[in-house]
Amino acid sequence: MKKLFIFGGDKVLNNILETPRLCLRKIRTDDYLPISLILQDIDVMYAWEHVFSDNEVINWINENIMRYNRDGYSYWAVIEKSSNNLIGVCGLIAEQADNENHVGIGYLFNKEYWGKGYAVESASACVDCAFNILKLNEITAQVRPDNTSSRKVAEKLGMSIKKQFIRTYREKNIPHLLYYRTI
C-alpha cells in the first residue's frame, strides 16, 4: 500500500510518497553525486542524446527545487529503503506537447537499478498522487518511440498513446509519443 505524505499544512513534508520499497522526497543540492551518476551516464541519457555537464547537473537540481516552489511538484529523489541510496528520480512535471500544457510523469534511474520494477513502483505512486491528492483528471508521459523500456513503464501504468509529436531539444527535432491516462 502506498502512503501519500504530500502536504502537511502549508509545508511539504520530507517524504513526499512512500511505497513498500521506496521513499520519494524532494531533491536537495547535496544529492549532486548520485544524481550526476544518472544524468552523466550516456546509457541513461540516450533519449536526450547527451550527458549533462557538472554545471548542467547543478542547474537541473536547482530547476527542480524552483519547480517545488512554483508548481508544488517536480522530479523527486527515489530512495531505496533497504540501502538508503538515491537510485533515481521520478515525479510530476508541468510540460508541453504541441503547445498544449500537461502534467507529465518522468522517471530516470541509475542503470544499476534497472529491471527491478522501481520505475513502475515509483511512477505508480506519482500517478496516484496526481489523481488522489492533486485531483488532476489526466496524466501524461512523453516517450521516444524507440525507448521500449519507458514505453513498457507507461503501459504498466495504464497509459495509452494519445499522439505522436515532435519535441525540439538542443535544436534537434526528436519524435515523441504522448502517452496519457485519465482518472
CSV table of C-alpha atoms in Angstrom, one decimal:
chain,number,residue,atom,x,y,z
A,1,MET,CA,0.0,0.0,0.0
A,2,LYS,CA,1.3,3.4,-0.9
A,3,LYS,CA,1.3,6.2,1.6
A,4,LEU,CA,0.9,9.8,0.4
A,5,PHE,CA,2.5,12.4,2.6
A,6,ILE,CA,2.5,15.3,0.1
A,7,PHE,CA,1.2,18.1,2.2
A,8,GLY,CA,1.4,18.9,5.9
A,9,GLY,CA,-0.4,22.2,6.4
A,10,ASP,CA,1.4,24.7,4.1
A,11,LYS,CA,4.7,22.7,4.1
A,12,VAL,CA,5.7,19.7,2.1
A,13,LEU,CA,7.0,17.0,4.3
A,14,ASN,CA,10.3,15.3,3.9
A,15,ASN,CA,8.9,12.1,2.4
A,16,ILE,CA,6.5,13.0,-0.4
A,17,LEU,CA,5.5,9.5,-1.2
A,18,GLU,CA,6.3,6.0,0.2
A,19,THR,CA,5.9,2.6,-1.4
A,20,PRO,CA,6.8,-0.8,0.1
A,21,ARG,CA,10.5,-0.5,-1.2
A,22,LEU,CA,10.9,3.2,-1.8
A,23,CYS,CA,10.6,6.7,-0.4
A,24,LEU,CA,10.3,9.7,-2.6
A,25,ARG,CA,11.5,13.1,-1.3
A,26,LYS,CA,12.4,16.5,-2.5
A,27,ILE,CA,15.8,16.7,-4.3
A,28,ARG,CA,18.4,18.6,-2.4
A,29,THR,CA,21.6,20.3,-3.5
A,30,ASP,CA,23.6,17.7,-1.6
A,31,ASP,CA,22.1,15.0,-3.9
A,32,TYR,CA,24.6,16.1,-6.6
A,33,LEU,CA,26.8,13.0,-6.6
A,34,PRO,CA,24.1,10.3,-7.0
A,35,ILE,CA,22.1,12.5,-9.5
A,36,SER,CA,25.2,13.1,-11.5
A,37,LEU,CA,25.8,9.4,-11.8
A,38,ILE,CA,22.4,9.3,-13.5
A,39,LEU,CA,22.5,12.4,-15.7
A,40,GLN,CA,26.1,11.9,-16.8
A,41,ASP,CA,25.6,8.3,-17.9
A,42,ILE,CA,25.0,8.1,-21.7
A,43,ASP,CA,23.1,4.8,-21.4
A,44,VAL,CA,20.6,6.5,-19.1
A,45,MET,CA,20.6,9.8,-21.0
A,46,TYR,CA,20.4,8.4,-24.6
A,47,ALA,CA,16.9,9.9,-25.0
A,48,TRP,CA,18.4,13.3,-24.5
A,49,GLU,CA,21.3,12.4,-26.8
A,50,HIS,CA,23.8,13.9,-24.5
A,51,VAL,CA,25.1,13.6,-20.9
A,52,PHE,CA,24.9,16.6,-18.6
A,53,SER,CA,28.0,18.6,-17.7
A,54,ASP,CA,28.6,19.3,-14.0
A,55,ASN,CA,27.0,22.7,-14.4
A,56,GLU,CA,24.0,21.2,-16.2
A,57,VAL,CA,23.5,18.8,-13.2
A,58,ILE,CA,23.6,21.7,-10.8
A,59,ASN,CA,21.2,23.7,-12.9
A,60,TRP,CA,18.9,20.7,-13.2
A,61,ILE,CA,18.8,20.2,-9.4
A,62,ASN,CA,18.2,23.9,-8.9
A,63,GLU,CA,15.4,23.9,-11.5
A,64,ASN,CA,13.6,21.1,-9.7
A,65,ILE,CA,13.9,23.0,-6.4
A,66,MET,CA,12.4,26.0,-8.1
A,67,ARG,CA,9.5,23.9,-9.5
A,68,TYR,CA,8.6,22.7,-6.0
A,69,ASN,CA,8.0,26.4,-5.1
A,70,ARG,CA,6.3,27.3,-8.4
A,71,ASP,CA,4.3,24.1,-9.1
A,72,GLY,CA,4.3,22.2,-5.9
A,73,TYR,CA,5.8,19.2,-7.5
A,74,SER,CA,8.7,18.1,-9.8
A,75,TYR,CA,11.1,15.2,-10.0
A,76,TRP,CA,11.6,13.7,-6.6
A,77,ALA,CA,14.6,11.7,-5.3
A,78,VAL,CA,13.8,8.0,-5.2
A,79,ILE,CA,15.4,6.4,-2.2
A,80,GLU,CA,15.7,2.6,-1.9
A,81,LYS,CA,14.6,1.8,1.7
A,82,SER,CA,16.8,-1.2,2.2
A,83,SER,CA,20.0,0.7,1.3
A,84,ASN,CA,19.0,4.3,1.9
A,85,ASN,CA,20.6,5.0,-1.6
A,86,LEU,CA,19.3,7.6,-4.0
A,87,ILE,CA,18.7,5.3,-7.0
A,88,GLY,CA,16.7,7.5,-9.4
A,89,VAL,CA,14.4,10.4,-9.8
A,90,CYS,CA,10.7,10.2,-10.6
A,91,GLY,CA,7.9,12.8,-10.4
A,92,LEU,CA,5.3,15.0,-11.9
A,93,ILE,CA,6.4,17.7,-14.4
A,94,ALA,CA,4.5,20.6,-15.9
A,95,GLU,CA,5.4,20.3,-19.6
A,96,GLN,CA,4.1,21.0,-23.1
A,97,ALA,CA,3.4,18.8,-26.1
A,98,ASP,CA,2.4,20.6,-29.3
A,99,ASN,CA,1.9,23.8,-27.4
A,100,GLU,CA,-0.6,22.1,-25.0
A,101,ASN,CA,0.0,22.1,-21.3
A,102,HIS,CA,0.2,18.8,-19.5
A,103,VAL,CA,1.3,17.3,-16.2
A,104,GLY,CA,3.5,14.5,-17.1
A,105,ILE,CA,5.3,11.7,-15.3
A,106,GLY,CA,9.0,11.4,-15.7
A,107,TYR,CA,11.5,8.8,-14.4
A,108,LEU,CA,15.3,8.3,-14.6
A,109,PHE,CA,17.2,5.6,-12.7
A,110,ASN,CA,20.8,4.7,-12.2
A,111,LYS,CA,21.3,1.7,-14.5
A,112,GLU,CA,22.4,-0.5,-11.6
A,113,TYR,CA,18.8,-0.5,-10.6
A,114,TRP,CA,17.2,-1.2,-13.9
A,115,GLY,CA,14.9,-4.2,-14.3
A,116,LYS,CA,13.8,-4.3,-10.6
A,117,GLY,CA,10.4,-2.7,-11.0
A,118,TYR,CA,11.5,0.6,-9.3
A,119,ALA,CA,10.4,2.8,-12.2
A,120,VAL,CA,6.9,1.3,-12.2
A,121,GLU,CA,6.6,1.3,-8.4
A,122,SER,CA,7.7,5.0,-8.0
A,123,ALA,CA,5.8,6.2,-11.1
A,124,SER,CA,2.6,4.4,-9.9
A,125,ALA,CA,2.8,6.3,-6.6
A,126,CYS,CA,3.2,9.6,-8.6
A,127,VAL,CA,0.1,8.8,-10.7
A,128,ASP,CA,-1.8,8.0,-7.5
A,129,CYS,CA,-0.7,11.4,-6.1
A,130,ALA,CA,-1.7,13.2,-9.3
A,131,PHE,CA,-5.2,11.8,-9.2
A,132,ASN,CA,-5.9,11.5,-5.5
A,133,ILE,CA,-4.0,14.4,-4.0
A,134,LEU,CA,-3.6,16.9,-6.7
A,135,LYS,CA,-7.0,16.0,-8.2
A,136,LEU,CA,-5.8,16.0,-11.8
A,137,ASN,CA,-8.0,14.5,-14.5
A,138,GLU,CA,-5.2,13.4,-16.8
A,139,ILE,CA,-1.5,12.5,-16.5
A,140,THR,CA,0.8,12.1,-19.5
A,141,ALA,CA,4.2,10.7,-20.3
A,142,GLN,CA,6.5,11.8,-23.2
A,143,VAL,CA,8.5,8.9,-24.5
A,144,ARG,CA,10.6,8.4,-27.6
A,145,PRO,CA,9.2,5.7,-29.8
A,146,ASP,CA,12.3,3.6,-29.6
A,147,ASN,CA,12.5,3.7,-25.8
A,148,THR,CA,10.9,0.3,-25.2
A,149,SER,CA,11.7,0.3,-21.5
A,150,SER,CA,10.0,3.6,-20.8
A,151,ARG,CA,7.1,2.6,-23.1
A,152,LYS,CA,6.6,-0.5,-21.0
A,153,VAL,CA,6.5,1.5,-17.8
A,154,ALA,CA,3.9,3.9,-19.3
A,155,GLU,CA,1.8,0.9,-20.4
A,156,LYS,CA,2.1,-0.8,-17.0
A,157,LEU,CA,0.7,2.5,-15.5
A,158,GLY,CA,-2.4,2.0,-17.6
A,159,MET,CA,-1.4,4.7,-20.2
A,160,SER,CA,-2.2,4.7,-23.9
A,161,ILE,CA,-0.8,6.6,-26.8
A,162,LYS,CA,-2.6,9.8,-27.4
A,163,LYS,CA,-0.5,11.0,-30.3
A,164,GLN,CA,3.0,11.4,-31.8
A,165,PHE,CA,4.6,14.8,-31.8
A,166,ILE,CA,8.0,16.5,-32.3
A,167,ARG,CA,9.9,17.8,-29.4
A,168,THR,CA,12.7,20.1,-30.0
A,169,TYR,CA,15.7,19.6,-27.7
A,170,ARG,CA,19.1,21.3,-28.2
A,171,GLU,CA,18.0,22.5,-31.6
A,172,LYS,CA,17.1,19.0,-32.8
A,173,ASN,CA,13.6,17.7,-33.6
A,174,ILE,CA,13.0,14.4,-31.9
A,175,PRO,CA,9.8,12.3,-32.4
A,176,HIS,CA,8.0,11.5,-29.1
A,177,LEU,CA,4.9,9.6,-28.2
A,178,LEU,CA,2.5,11.3,-25.8
A,179,TYR,CA,1.0,8.7,-23.5
A,180,TYR,CA,-1.9,9.6,-21.3
A,181,ARG,CA,-4.3,8.2,-18.7
A,182,THR,CA,-7.4,9.8,-17.3
A,183,ILE,CA,-8.9,9.3,-13.9
